XYZ file of C-alpha atoms in Angstrom:
414
model
C 0.000 0.000 0.000
C 1.325 3.459 -0.889
C 0.715 6.506 1.275
C 0.825 10.130 0.182
C 2.915 12.587 2.188
C -0.100 13.981 4.049
C -1.222 10.549 5.227
C 2.294 9.650 6.347
C 2.607 12.853 8.341
C -0.770 12.258 10.005
C 0.229 8.752 11.001
C 3.641 9.801 12.247
C 2.198 12.661 14.301
C -0.422 10.385 15.833
C 2.060 7.632 16.606
C 4.509 10.011 18.210
C 1.884 11.746 20.331
C 0.596 8.390 21.549
C 3.980 6.691 21.867
C 5.950 9.506 23.441
C 4.998 8.058 26.833
C 8.430 6.420 26.846
C 10.119 9.815 26.659
C 10.130 13.208 28.280
C 6.433 13.924 27.728
C 5.010 11.343 30.073
C 7.787 11.981 32.559
C 5.922 15.213 33.280
C 2.397 13.767 33.355
C 0.794 12.679 36.619
C -2.293 11.149 35.057
C -0.703 9.412 32.077
C -1.310 10.105 28.402
C -4.474 11.956 27.384
C -5.700 10.847 23.945
C -8.494 13.442 23.743
C -6.767 15.338 20.965
C -6.614 12.455 18.465
C -10.057 13.073 16.975
C -9.087 16.459 15.584
C -6.122 15.031 13.682
C -8.513 13.319 11.298
C -11.218 15.950 10.917
C -11.446 18.050 7.773
C -11.508 21.268 9.780
C -8.290 22.635 11.318
C -7.154 20.530 14.226
C -7.358 21.863 17.753
C -4.951 20.223 20.159
C -6.384 19.853 23.653
C -3.449 18.028 25.204
C 0.112 19.207 25.788
C 2.582 18.234 23.098
C 6.279 17.643 23.548
C 8.125 20.306 21.563
C 11.606 20.487 20.146
C 13.793 23.174 21.764
C 12.872 26.656 20.533
C 15.553 29.018 19.164
C 17.219 30.938 21.971
C 19.087 34.231 21.825
C 20.205 34.677 25.438
C 23.770 33.486 26.127
C 22.730 31.667 29.332
C 20.105 29.472 27.632
C 20.501 25.964 26.208
C 22.162 25.881 22.804
C 22.024 22.963 20.383
C 24.860 23.386 17.900
C 26.873 21.330 15.412
C 29.971 19.571 16.789
C 32.872 21.878 17.526
C 36.574 21.208 17.802
C 36.952 22.998 21.142
C 34.680 23.556 24.108
C 34.093 27.033 25.455
C 36.440 28.023 28.281
C 33.677 27.719 30.897
C 32.517 24.296 29.698
C 33.443 21.271 31.825
C 36.256 19.113 30.485
C 35.412 15.623 29.233
C 37.869 12.794 29.894
C 38.449 10.234 27.130
C 37.848 7.293 29.479
C 34.515 5.407 29.909
C 31.949 7.550 31.718
C 31.895 7.309 35.503
C 31.276 9.458 38.557
C 29.104 9.310 41.644
C 25.380 9.553 42.383
C 24.203 10.550 45.860
C 27.623 9.680 47.201
C 27.679 6.240 45.572
C 30.302 5.321 42.926
C 28.722 5.270 39.455
C 30.111 3.475 36.390
C 28.211 3.638 33.088
C 27.985 0.014 31.990
C 25.263 0.521 29.360
C 23.259 3.340 27.823
C 20.275 3.811 25.520
C 18.586 6.629 23.649
C 14.878 6.448 22.865
C 12.249 9.095 22.139
C 14.718 11.869 22.888
C 15.729 10.412 26.258
C 19.351 9.441 26.957
C 19.734 6.910 29.780
C 23.060 6.042 31.391
C 22.942 3.236 33.921
C 25.144 1.028 36.009
C 24.588 -2.643 35.244
C 23.441 -4.132 31.964
C 19.771 -4.704 32.741
C 16.756 -2.561 33.605
C 17.069 -3.373 37.307
C 20.280 -1.356 37.645
C 20.666 0.384 40.997
C 22.005 3.687 39.625
C 20.844 5.652 36.579
C 21.144 9.103 35.033
C 18.403 10.054 32.571
C 18.534 13.157 30.343
C 15.318 14.336 28.665
C 16.907 16.169 25.729
C 13.714 17.695 24.342
C 14.552 16.706 20.755
C 11.976 15.279 18.338
C 10.941 11.917 19.840
C 11.237 10.091 16.498
C 14.590 11.639 15.543
C 18.018 10.451 16.723
C 19.956 13.611 17.749
C 23.174 12.527 16.024
C 25.880 15.177 15.772
C 24.258 17.534 18.292
C 25.868 19.191 21.296
C 24.265 20.478 24.484
C 25.914 23.084 26.726
C 24.534 24.297 30.030
C 26.460 26.500 32.474
C 24.157 27.008 35.440
C 21.029 29.155 35.329
C 17.456 28.085 34.680
C 16.991 28.028 30.916
C 13.396 27.082 30.137
C 14.447 24.641 27.405
C 17.309 22.997 29.322
C 17.187 19.193 29.377
C 15.565 17.813 32.494
C 17.881 15.506 34.439
C 16.624 12.606 36.527
C 18.673 10.570 38.979
C 17.445 7.169 40.122
C 19.033 5.037 42.808
C 17.958 2.274 45.160
C 17.985 2.732 48.893
C 18.555 -0.195 51.219
C 15.413 -2.343 51.694
C 13.449 -0.260 49.155
C 11.974 -2.131 46.192
C 11.237 0.954 44.077
C 14.105 3.325 43.218
C 14.328 6.810 44.698
C 14.246 9.594 42.098
C 15.352 13.220 42.045
C 14.795 15.668 39.186
C 16.803 18.727 38.142
C 15.597 21.322 35.635
C 18.406 23.873 36.029
C 21.395 25.162 37.997
C 23.631 22.364 36.722
C 26.568 22.264 34.308
C 26.486 20.002 31.262
C 28.524 19.426 28.160
C 27.081 16.652 26.003
C 28.586 15.880 22.586
C 26.835 13.273 20.427
C 28.552 11.653 17.446
C 27.143 10.039 14.315
C 25.011 6.899 14.349
C 26.718 3.667 13.357
C 25.369 0.111 13.517
C 22.465 1.119 15.742
C 24.734 2.901 18.233
C 25.212 6.573 19.060
C 28.612 7.447 20.548
C 28.899 10.386 22.877
C 30.851 12.258 25.548
C 29.407 13.808 28.667
C 30.476 15.967 31.600
C 27.626 16.616 34.044
C 27.680 18.116 37.534
C 24.448 18.509 39.506
C 23.600 20.993 42.291
C 22.642 18.457 44.959
C 24.524 18.337 48.268
C 26.601 15.376 47.121
C 27.538 17.120 43.844
C 26.452 14.069 41.829
C 28.387 13.886 38.587
C 29.349 11.748 35.612
C 32.021 12.346 32.974
C 33.550 10.377 30.119
C 32.580 8.533 26.958
C 29.660 6.194 26.220
C 27.957 4.400 23.331
C 24.149 4.448 23.488
C 22.013 1.768 21.892
C 19.325 3.381 19.718
C 15.858 2.119 20.603
C 12.242 2.898 19.767
C 10.243 3.913 16.719
C 11.919 6.535 14.548
C 12.019 8.150 11.134
C 15.030 7.568 8.893
C 15.376 9.573 5.661
C 11.702 10.490 5.846
C 10.493 6.899 6.244
C 9.481 4.915 9.350
C 12.086 2.394 10.449
C 10.119 -0.858 10.608
C 13.121 -2.893 11.722
C 12.911 -1.560 15.290
C 11.604 -3.919 17.970
C 9.186 -1.543 19.678
C 5.509 -1.378 20.574
C 5.575 2.020 18.828
C 6.392 0.240 15.553
C 3.339 -1.987 16.010
C 1.209 1.092 16.715
C 2.350 2.649 13.468
C 1.433 -0.447 11.449
C -1.944 -0.737 13.191
C -2.734 2.936 12.522
C -1.737 2.597 8.891
C -4.188 -0.267 8.537
C -6.997 1.631 10.288
C -6.432 4.712 8.125
C -6.331 2.743 4.888
C -10.103 2.938 4.379
C -10.640 6.259 6.157
C -10.496 8.720 3.271
C -12.704 11.265 5.066
C -10.541 11.251 8.209
C -13.441 10.454 10.543
C -11.447 7.999 12.642
C -11.030 8.679 16.348
C -8.504 6.454 18.075
C -9.434 6.074 21.734
C -6.327 4.178 22.727
C -4.042 1.185 22.425
C -3.594 -1.653 24.899
C -1.822 -4.948 25.394
C 0.956 -4.077 22.951
C 3.753 -6.638 23.080
C 6.284 -8.554 21.046
C 8.203 -11.700 21.867
C 11.190 -13.722 20.785
C 10.516 -17.104 19.145
C 11.182 -20.314 21.054
C 13.390 -21.640 18.237
C 15.767 -20.182 15.659
C 13.550 -21.430 12.822
C 10.684 -19.101 13.825
C 10.209 -15.342 13.585
C 9.436 -12.793 16.284
C 5.721 -12.092 16.691
C 3.807 -9.099 18.020
C 0.314 -8.092 19.074
C -1.665 -4.957 19.875
C -5.303 -3.891 20.312
C -6.777 -0.603 19.139
C -10.040 0.883 20.380
C -11.537 3.404 17.940
C -14.726 4.786 16.460
C -15.878 6.498 13.281
C -18.407 9.312 12.920
C -19.007 9.331 16.686
C -20.352 5.776 16.542
C -20.013 3.223 19.335
C -16.406 2.212 20.037
C -14.977 -0.824 18.265
C -11.918 -2.946 18.915
C -9.554 -4.502 16.406
C -6.728 -6.831 17.273
C -3.577 -6.905 15.171
C -0.998 -9.671 14.847
C 2.489 -9.005 13.505
C 5.534 -10.939 12.441
C 9.103 -9.850 11.876
C 10.402 -11.489 8.730
C 13.645 -10.619 6.938
C 14.338 -8.091 9.682
C 11.174 -6.023 9.118
C 7.901 -5.917 11.041
C 4.742 -6.568 9.005
C 1.037 -6.790 9.797
C -0.061 -10.368 9.184
C -3.623 -10.695 10.434
C -6.429 -8.759 12.123
C -8.931 -10.239 14.555
C -12.461 -9.186 15.475
C -13.835 -8.375 18.920
C -15.040 -11.946 19.427
C -11.712 -13.490 18.397
C -8.781 -14.046 20.742
C -5.089 -13.830 19.982
C -4.529 -16.936 22.103
C -7.008 -18.889 19.937
C -5.447 -17.778 16.632
C -1.694 -17.535 17.238
C 0.525 -17.035 14.210
C 2.551 -19.991 15.457
C 0.141 -22.616 16.792
C 1.495 -24.681 19.711
C 2.196 -28.400 19.347
C 2.527 -31.222 21.841
C 6.191 -30.372 22.408
C 5.325 -26.920 23.738
C 4.775 -26.222 27.437
C 1.474 -27.361 28.983
C 0.665 -23.739 29.885
C 0.919 -22.665 26.241
C -1.101 -25.614 24.939
C -3.844 -25.385 27.593
C -4.237 -21.637 27.054
C -4.604 -22.148 23.305
C -7.213 -24.890 23.686
C -9.146 -22.966 26.340
C -9.227 -19.821 24.202
C -10.594 -21.759 21.234
C -13.306 -23.312 23.412
C -14.176 -19.945 24.987
C -14.631 -18.365 21.550
C -17.059 -21.091 20.514
C -19.018 -20.859 23.760
C -19.374 -17.064 23.608
C -20.377 -17.151 19.962
C -23.203 -19.591 20.787
C -24.431 -17.913 23.970
C -23.821 -14.250 23.092
C -23.472 -13.903 19.296
C -23.534 -10.088 19.451
C -20.913 -9.813 22.184
C -17.149 -9.583 22.114
C -14.450 -10.874 24.467
C -12.383 -8.265 26.293
C -9.405 -8.261 28.668
C -8.954 -12.048 28.633
C -6.649 -13.547 31.250
C -5.778 -17.244 31.264
C -4.288 -19.040 34.271
C -3.219 -22.676 33.949
C -2.248 -25.468 36.315
C -1.447 -29.089 35.545
C -0.179 -32.340 37.068
C 2.083 -34.685 35.123
C 1.482 -37.368 37.739
C -2.287 -37.459 37.280
C -2.230 -36.281 33.628
C -4.769 -33.590 34.364
C -4.843 -29.845 33.791
C -7.058 -26.789 34.268
C -7.184 -23.437 32.506
C -9.151 -20.675 34.210
C -10.403 -17.918 31.886
C -11.305 -14.434 33.124
C -12.898 -12.005 30.653
C -15.553 -9.368 30.005
C -18.371 -9.298 27.441
C -18.207 -5.494 27.199
C -15.129 -3.221 27.375
C -16.315 -1.949 30.769
C -18.492 -4.937 31.621
C -18.642 -7.162 34.675
C -15.786 -9.705 34.942
C -16.787 -13.277 34.093
C -14.905 -16.405 35.098
C -14.961 -19.994 33.909
C -12.590 -22.972 33.901
C -11.883 -25.857 31.511
C -10.703 -29.339 32.404
C -8.048 -31.106 30.285
C -6.552 -34.581 30.288
C -3.275 -35.622 28.758
C -3.518 -38.522 26.335
C -1.040 -40.353 24.151
C -1.198 -37.705 21.432
C -1.157 -34.715 23.798
C -3.534 -32.581 25.843
C -7.261 -32.755 25.054
C -10.249 -30.788 26.343
C -12.437 -32.851 28.665
C -15.193 -30.387 29.607
C -16.044 -27.081 31.265
C -15.949 -27.273 35.035
C -19.060 -26.384 36.992
C -19.075 -23.240 39.107
C -18.819 -25.332 42.289
C -16.195 -27.740 40.939
C -12.431 -27.682 41.228
C -9.496 -30.060 40.758
C -7.670 -31.376 43.807
C -4.128 -31.617 42.409
C -3.014 -33.650 45.424
C -5.028 -36.646 44.187
C -6.178 -35.634 40.696
C -9.889 -35.744 41.570
C -12.755 -33.364 40.834
C -14.185 -32.066 44.111
C -16.781 -29.555 45.268
C -15.592 -26.105 46.240
């Protein structure tokens, strides 16, 4: 399918406004992302934005303000010096070594440790276009409170605290950040940062940030990126395909996810749901399934409101797969059939499947929780399975007062 420039821009704007929750925009929102403004993007009359929008830094004339400039050979005399060694420093009095870094949606994250549970992190909300990698840009701050200065966030874990402690800085710090050119999905950089807290938290040295998230490259969306934002873009493109009059109002996305295959012979798969309406009609839900083949994400199949992703997986489970995967698949197929017979005009929303099985007694149960309306009353049922020579097979639906005693494999009353 080909898209004209106007349609591409509309999609990109919508995706970025929805997906910027991973960047600086949602960092400043207490109530999460407001999607009220999306309707106007597709109306024929001029759009009126009712929600705040993350903006790129505005041109500044005052010497004390933030300046984004091309790379320079020398720093200004008052700029902090940057050592040529790997970035390190201290946060809240604790030694800090940058083991890994990422840049996504205009947010540069430097953290100690190579996983998301790192105990120390420095996050810089650069304020650049969320879909654009700020390659070759420099940032210089020498104290003051410039309105467009990057917001700095420190995160560290206190003893016995599960959640990290955070502290934000919007000014009165010194920063020299020099970003190089992108290569092989990495963005090299140098940083010298000193913060105005009592401990004089700081970090200085070199780093190489992994580029993540949905972005635009040479005017085109990069569909090779493993991101929920990429799936949102593809879903929106499909929804807009037959919406020539721009009457579509996207109410929101949910359950966006992608996963690695369980074998090298299979591709990555993804899933997302979109709730929308046209011409102020009742809301509808469409479910989208994706696959990453030849390094690029593609939309493979769409499902209706009464169809479940678990019942129609792109890669159907077999008897070699885990019991949890097989029982969920079989239960979802049975649930679809039951709902279609009992409530032909209803859909299935917010499904949750919980499984339990016993190899000793060759018995298993899958409990299904769901709603028949998007905001309806939760409904619960359970299906009984038995393992036979050729694999797991559905036995029947359990009664409301029945349960399986996994200590002896018997059906008992609750």
